mmCIF file of C-alpha atoms in Angstrom:
data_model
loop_
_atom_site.group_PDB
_atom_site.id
_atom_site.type_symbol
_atom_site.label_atom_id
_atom_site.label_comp_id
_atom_site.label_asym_id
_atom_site.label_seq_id
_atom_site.Cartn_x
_atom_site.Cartn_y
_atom_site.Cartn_z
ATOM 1 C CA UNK A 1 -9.352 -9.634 7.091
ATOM 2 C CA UNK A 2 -5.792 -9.617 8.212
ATOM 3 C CA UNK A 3 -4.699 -9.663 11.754
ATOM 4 C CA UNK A 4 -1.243 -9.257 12.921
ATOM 5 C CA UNK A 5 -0.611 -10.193 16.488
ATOM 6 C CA UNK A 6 2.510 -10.014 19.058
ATOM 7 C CA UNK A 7 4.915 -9.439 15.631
ATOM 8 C CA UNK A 8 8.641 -9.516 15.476
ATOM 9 C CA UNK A 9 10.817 -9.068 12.293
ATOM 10 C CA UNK A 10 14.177 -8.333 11.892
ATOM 11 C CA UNK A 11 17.305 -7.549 9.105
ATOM 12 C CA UNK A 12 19.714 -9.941 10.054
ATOM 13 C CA UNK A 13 20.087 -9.616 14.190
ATOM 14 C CA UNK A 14 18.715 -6.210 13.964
ATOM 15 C CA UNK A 15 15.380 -5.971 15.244
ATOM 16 C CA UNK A 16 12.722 -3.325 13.780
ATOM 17 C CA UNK A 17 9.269 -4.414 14.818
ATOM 18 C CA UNK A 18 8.725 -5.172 18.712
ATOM 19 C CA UNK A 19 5.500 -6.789 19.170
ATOM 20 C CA UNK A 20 3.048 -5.539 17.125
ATOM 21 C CA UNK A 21 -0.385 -5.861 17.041
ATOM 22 C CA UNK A 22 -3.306 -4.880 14.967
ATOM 23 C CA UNK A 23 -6.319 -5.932 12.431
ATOM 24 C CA UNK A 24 -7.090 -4.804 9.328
ATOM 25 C CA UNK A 25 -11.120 -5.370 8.680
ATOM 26 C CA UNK A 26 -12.569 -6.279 5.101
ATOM 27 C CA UNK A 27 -13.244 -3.497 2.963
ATOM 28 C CA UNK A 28 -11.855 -0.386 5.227
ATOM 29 C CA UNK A 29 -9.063 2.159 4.819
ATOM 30 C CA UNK A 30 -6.331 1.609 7.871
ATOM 31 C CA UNK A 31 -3.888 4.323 7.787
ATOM 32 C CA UNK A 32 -0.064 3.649 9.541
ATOM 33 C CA UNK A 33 1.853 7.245 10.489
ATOM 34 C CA UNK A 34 5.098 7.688 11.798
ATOM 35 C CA UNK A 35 8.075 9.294 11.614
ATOM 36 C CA UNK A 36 10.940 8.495 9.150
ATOM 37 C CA UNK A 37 12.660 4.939 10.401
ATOM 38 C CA UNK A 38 9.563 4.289 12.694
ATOM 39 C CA UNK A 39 9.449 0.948 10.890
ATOM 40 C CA UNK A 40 6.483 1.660 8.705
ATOM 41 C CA UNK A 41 8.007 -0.098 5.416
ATOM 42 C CA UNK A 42 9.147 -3.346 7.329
ATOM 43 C CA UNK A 43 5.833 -3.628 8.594
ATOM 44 C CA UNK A 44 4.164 -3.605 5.124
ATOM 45 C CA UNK A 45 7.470 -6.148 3.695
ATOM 46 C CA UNK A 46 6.622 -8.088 6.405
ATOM 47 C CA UNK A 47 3.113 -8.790 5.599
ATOM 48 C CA UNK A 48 4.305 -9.432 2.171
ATOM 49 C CA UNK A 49 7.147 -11.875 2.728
ATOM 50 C CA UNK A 50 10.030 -9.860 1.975
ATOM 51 C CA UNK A 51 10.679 -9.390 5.727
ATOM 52 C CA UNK A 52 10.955 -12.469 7.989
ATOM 53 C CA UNK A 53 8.991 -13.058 10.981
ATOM 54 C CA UNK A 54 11.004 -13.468 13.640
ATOM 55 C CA UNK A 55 7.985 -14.194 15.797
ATOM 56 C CA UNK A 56 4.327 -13.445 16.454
ATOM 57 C CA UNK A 57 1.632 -14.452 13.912
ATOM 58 C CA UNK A 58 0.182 -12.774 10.911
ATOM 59 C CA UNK A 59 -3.367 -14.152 9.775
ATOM 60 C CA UNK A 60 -5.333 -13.144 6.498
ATOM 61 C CA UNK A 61 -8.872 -14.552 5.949
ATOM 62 C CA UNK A 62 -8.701 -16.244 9.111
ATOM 63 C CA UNK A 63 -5.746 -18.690 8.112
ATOM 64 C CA UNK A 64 -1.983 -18.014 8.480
ATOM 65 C CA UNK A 65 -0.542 -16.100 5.841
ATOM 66 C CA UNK A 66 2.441 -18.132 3.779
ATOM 67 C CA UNK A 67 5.857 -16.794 4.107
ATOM 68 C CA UNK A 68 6.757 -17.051 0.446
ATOM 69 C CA UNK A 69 5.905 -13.327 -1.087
ATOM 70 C CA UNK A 70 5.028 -15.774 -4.970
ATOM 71 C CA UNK A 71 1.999 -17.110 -2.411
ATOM 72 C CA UNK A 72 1.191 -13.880 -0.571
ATOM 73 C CA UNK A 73 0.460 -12.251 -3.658
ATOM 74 C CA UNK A 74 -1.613 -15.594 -4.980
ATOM 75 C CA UNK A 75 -3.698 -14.670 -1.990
ATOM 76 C CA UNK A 76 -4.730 -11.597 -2.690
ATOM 77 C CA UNK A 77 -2.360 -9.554 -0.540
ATOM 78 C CA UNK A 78 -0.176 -6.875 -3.728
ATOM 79 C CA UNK A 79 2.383 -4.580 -2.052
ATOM 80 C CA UNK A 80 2.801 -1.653 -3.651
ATOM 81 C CA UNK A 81 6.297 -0.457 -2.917
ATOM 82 C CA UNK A 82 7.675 2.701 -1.256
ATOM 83 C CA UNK A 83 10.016 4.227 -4.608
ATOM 84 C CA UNK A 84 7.598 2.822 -7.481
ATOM 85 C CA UNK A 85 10.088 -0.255 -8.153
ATOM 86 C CA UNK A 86 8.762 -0.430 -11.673
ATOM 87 C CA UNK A 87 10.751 -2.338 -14.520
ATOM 88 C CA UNK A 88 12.094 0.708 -16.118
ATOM 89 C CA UNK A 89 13.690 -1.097 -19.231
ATOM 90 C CA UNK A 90 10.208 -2.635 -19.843
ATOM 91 C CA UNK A 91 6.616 -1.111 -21.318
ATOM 92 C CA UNK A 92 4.280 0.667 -19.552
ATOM 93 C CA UNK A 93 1.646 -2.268 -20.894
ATOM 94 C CA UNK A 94 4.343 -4.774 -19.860
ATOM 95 C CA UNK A 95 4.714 -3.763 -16.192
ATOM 96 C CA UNK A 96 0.922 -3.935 -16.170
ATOM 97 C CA UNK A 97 1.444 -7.342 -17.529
ATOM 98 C CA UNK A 98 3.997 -8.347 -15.309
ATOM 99 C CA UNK A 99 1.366 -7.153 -12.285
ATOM 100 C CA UNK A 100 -1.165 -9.163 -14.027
ATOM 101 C CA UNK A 101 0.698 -12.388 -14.028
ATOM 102 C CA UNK A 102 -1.732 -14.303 -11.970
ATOM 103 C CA UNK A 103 -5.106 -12.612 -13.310
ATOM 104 C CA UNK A 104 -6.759 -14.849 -16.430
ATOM 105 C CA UNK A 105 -7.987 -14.099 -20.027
ATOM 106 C CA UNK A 106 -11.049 -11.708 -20.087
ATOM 107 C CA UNK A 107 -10.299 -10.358 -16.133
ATOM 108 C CA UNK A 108 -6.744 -9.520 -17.414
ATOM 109 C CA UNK A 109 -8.539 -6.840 -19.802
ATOM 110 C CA UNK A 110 -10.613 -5.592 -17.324
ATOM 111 C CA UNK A 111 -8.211 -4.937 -15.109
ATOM 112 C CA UNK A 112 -5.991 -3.112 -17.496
ATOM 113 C CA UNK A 113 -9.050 -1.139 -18.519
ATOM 114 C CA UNK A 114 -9.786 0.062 -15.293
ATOM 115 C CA UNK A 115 -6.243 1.328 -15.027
ATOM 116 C CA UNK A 116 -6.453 2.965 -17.639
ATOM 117 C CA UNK A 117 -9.883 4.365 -16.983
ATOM 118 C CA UNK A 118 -8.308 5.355 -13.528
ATOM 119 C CA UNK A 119 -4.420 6.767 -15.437
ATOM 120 C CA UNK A 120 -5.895 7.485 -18.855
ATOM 121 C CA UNK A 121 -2.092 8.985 -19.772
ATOM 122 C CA UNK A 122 -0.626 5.164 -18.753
ATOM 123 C CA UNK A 123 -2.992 4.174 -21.668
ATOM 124 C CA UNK A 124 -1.738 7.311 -24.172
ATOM 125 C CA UNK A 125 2.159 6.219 -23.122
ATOM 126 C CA UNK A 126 1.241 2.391 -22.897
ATOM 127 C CA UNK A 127 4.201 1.605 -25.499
ATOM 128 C CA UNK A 128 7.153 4.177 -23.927
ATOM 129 C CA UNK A 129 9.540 2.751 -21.823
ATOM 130 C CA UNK A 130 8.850 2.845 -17.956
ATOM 131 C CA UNK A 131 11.810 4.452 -17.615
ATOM 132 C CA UNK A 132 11.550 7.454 -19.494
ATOM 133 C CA UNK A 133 7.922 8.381 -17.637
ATOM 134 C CA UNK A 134 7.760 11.458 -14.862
ATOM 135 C CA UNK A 135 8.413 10.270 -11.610
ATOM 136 C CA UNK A 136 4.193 10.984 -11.317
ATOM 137 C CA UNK A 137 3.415 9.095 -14.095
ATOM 138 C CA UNK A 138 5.518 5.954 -12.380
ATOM 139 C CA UNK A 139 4.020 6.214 -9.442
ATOM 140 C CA UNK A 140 0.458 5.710 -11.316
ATOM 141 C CA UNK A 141 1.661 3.009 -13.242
ATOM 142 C CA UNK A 142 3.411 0.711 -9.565
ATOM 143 C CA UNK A 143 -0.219 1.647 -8.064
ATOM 144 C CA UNK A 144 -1.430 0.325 -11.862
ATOM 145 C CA UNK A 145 0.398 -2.645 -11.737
ATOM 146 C CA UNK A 146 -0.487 -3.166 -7.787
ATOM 147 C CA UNK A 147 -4.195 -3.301 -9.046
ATOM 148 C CA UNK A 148 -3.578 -5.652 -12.051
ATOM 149 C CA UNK A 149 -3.635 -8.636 -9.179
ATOM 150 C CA UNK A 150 -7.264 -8.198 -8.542
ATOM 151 C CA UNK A 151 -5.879 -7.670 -4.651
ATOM 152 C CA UNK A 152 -8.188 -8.484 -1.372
ATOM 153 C CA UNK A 153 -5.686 -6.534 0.224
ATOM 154 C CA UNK A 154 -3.452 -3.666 -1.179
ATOM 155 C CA UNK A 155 -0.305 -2.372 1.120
ATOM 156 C CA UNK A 156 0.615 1.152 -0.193
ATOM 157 C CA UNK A 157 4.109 2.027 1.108
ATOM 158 C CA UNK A 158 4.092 5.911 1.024
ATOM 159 C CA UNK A 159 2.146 6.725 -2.373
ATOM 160 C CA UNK A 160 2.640 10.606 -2.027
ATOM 161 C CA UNK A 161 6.287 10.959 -1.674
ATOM 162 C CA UNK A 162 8.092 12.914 -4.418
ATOM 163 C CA UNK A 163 4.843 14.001 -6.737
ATOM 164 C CA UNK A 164 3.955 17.512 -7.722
ATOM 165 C CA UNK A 165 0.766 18.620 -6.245
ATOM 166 C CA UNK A 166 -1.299 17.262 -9.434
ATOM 167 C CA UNK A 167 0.007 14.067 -9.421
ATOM 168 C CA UNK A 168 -0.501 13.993 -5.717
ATOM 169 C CA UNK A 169 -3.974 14.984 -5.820
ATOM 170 C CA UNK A 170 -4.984 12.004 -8.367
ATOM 171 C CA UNK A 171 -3.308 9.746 -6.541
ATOM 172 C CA UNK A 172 -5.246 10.317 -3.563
ATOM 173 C CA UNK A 173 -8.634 10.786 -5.615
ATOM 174 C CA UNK A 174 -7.983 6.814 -6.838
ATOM 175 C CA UNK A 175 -7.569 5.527 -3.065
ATOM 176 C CA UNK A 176 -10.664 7.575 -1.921
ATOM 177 C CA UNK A 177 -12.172 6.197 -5.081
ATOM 178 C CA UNK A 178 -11.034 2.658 -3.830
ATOM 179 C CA UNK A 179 -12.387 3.066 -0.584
ATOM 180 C CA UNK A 180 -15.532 4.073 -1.500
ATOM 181 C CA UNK A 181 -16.127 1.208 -4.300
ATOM 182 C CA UNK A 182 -16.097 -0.464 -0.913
ATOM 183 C CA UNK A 183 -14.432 -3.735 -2.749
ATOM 184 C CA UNK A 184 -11.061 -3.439 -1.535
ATOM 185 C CA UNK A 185 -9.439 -3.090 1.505
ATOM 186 C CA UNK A 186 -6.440 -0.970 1.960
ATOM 187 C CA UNK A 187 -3.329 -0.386 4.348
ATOM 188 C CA UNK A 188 -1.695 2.261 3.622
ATOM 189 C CA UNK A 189 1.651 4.199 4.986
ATOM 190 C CA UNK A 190 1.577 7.554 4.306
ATOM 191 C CA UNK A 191 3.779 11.008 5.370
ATOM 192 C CA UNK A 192 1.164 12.862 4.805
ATOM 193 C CA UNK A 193 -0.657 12.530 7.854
ATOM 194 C CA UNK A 194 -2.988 14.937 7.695
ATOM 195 C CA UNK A 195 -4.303 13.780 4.125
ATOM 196 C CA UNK A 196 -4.151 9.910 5.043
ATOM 197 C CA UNK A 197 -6.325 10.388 8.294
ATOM 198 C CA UNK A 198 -9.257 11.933 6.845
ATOM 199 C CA UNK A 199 -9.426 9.339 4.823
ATOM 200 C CA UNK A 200 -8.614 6.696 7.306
ATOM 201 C CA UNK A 201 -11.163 4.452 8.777
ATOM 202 C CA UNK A 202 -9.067 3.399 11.820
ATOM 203 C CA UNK A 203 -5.431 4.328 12.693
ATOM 204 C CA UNK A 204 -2.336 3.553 13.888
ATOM 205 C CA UNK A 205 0.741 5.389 15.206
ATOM 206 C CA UNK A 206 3.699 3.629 14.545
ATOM 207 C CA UNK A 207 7.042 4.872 16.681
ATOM 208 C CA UNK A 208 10.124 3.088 17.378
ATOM 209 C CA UNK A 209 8.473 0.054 16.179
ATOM 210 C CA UNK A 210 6.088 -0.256 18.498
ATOM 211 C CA UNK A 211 2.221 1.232 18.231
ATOM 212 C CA UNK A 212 1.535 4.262 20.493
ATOM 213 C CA UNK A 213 -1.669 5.023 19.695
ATOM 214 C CA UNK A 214 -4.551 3.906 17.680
ATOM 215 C CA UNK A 215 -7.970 4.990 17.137
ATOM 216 C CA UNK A 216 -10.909 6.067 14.024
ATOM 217 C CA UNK A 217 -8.866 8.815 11.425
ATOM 218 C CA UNK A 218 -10.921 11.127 12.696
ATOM 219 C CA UNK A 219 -10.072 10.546 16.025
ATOM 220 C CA UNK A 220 -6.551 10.712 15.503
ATOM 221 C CA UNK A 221 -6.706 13.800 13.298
ATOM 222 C CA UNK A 222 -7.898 15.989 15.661
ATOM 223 C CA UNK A 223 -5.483 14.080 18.674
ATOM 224 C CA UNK A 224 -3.712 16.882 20.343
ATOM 225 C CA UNK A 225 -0.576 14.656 20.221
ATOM 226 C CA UNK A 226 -1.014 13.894 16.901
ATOM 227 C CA UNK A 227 -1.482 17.113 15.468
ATOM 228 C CA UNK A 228 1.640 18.266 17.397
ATOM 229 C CA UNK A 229 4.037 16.083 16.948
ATOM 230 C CA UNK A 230 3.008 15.097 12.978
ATOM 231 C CA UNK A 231 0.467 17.919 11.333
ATOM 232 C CA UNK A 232 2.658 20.772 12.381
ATOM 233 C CA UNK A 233 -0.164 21.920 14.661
#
């Protein structure tokens, strides 16, 4: 589904990403690891416009993905950012609404249902103020309003960081959930490598901005380099 191939992105003259190369097949869990400022988040606001390519090429569907992040997401590609970016001064219902822009009369209520089948408290807190939620409860409703797009492809930038245990263990019961509905597919960047690659359908080791190493989750889970130098093993 998306294939990413000698890629090269940059802030300003600074360059983070140094030729990388990978695919993402339809309907399977990839998993990105790496250490804090491996260049895990540019890749993913790369692939969603908010990074320019500097060069290499980044396909989706088989045709080149547009650099405008408006016609990224009208493609089916939702980024779902690292920090929850949700509109704190607006409703819970209204960030849903603002993730739903593009999705049309009776699939608009489906989606929100199925968030709130997946987040039942987003439904009980649907008219409070984003702002005033846990930090838990945010992160449910940016991977809410991620799903309102109906995506082909979601990019979840580090969905774990900062919840309480609970809150972590949902969160990673809706992307197994997601994975196994076998409708979506998923790239995800995660700290948590040990969770993210038993999940993980394939892999990829992200250092420096380059890839080390790639191979299936499980695979990479029981890598002795892996497990040293990110499970604590």
């Amino acid at each position: 589904m998306l294939k990413i191939n000698n890629l090269h992105s940059a802030y300003n003259k600074i360059e983070v990403l140094h030729g990388i190369s990978m695919t993402v097949p339809k309907n399977r869990l990839v998993v990105v690891i790496g250490r804090n400022g491996a260049g895990k988040s540019t890749l993913l606001k790369t692939i969603s416009g908010l990074v320019k390519i500097k060069s290499g090429s980044i396909t989706f569907d088989g045709e080149p993905l547009p650099s405008a992040p408006h016609k990224i997401v009208g493609k089916g590609v939702v980024h779902v950012p690292e920090g929850r970016r949700i509109f704190p001064s607006l409703t819970v219902e209204e960030n849903l609404l603002m993730g739903g822009y593009l999705t049309k009369g009776s699939e608009f209520d489906e989606c929100k249902q199925a968030v709130f089948d997946f987040f039942p408290v987003l439904k009980d807190r649907r008219h409070q103020q984003a702002g005033t939620l846990s930090g838990g409860e945010q992160q449910m409703l940016a991977m809410g309003r991620g799903l309102m797009g109906k995506p082909k492809l979601l990019l979840l930038d580090e969905p774990s960081l900062g919840l309480a245990p609970i809150v972590f263990g949902q969160v990673f019961d809706l992307i197994e959930n997601l994975r196994d509905q076998g409708e979506m597919t998923i790239l995800l960047v995660e700290q948590n490598a040990s969770v993210a690659l038993q999940l993980a359908d394939y892999a990829y080791v992200l250092e420096d901005g380059q890839i080390t190493m790639e191979g299936k989750g499980s695979d990479c889970l029981h890598n002795p380099k892996v497990k040293e130098a990110y499970l604590g093993a």
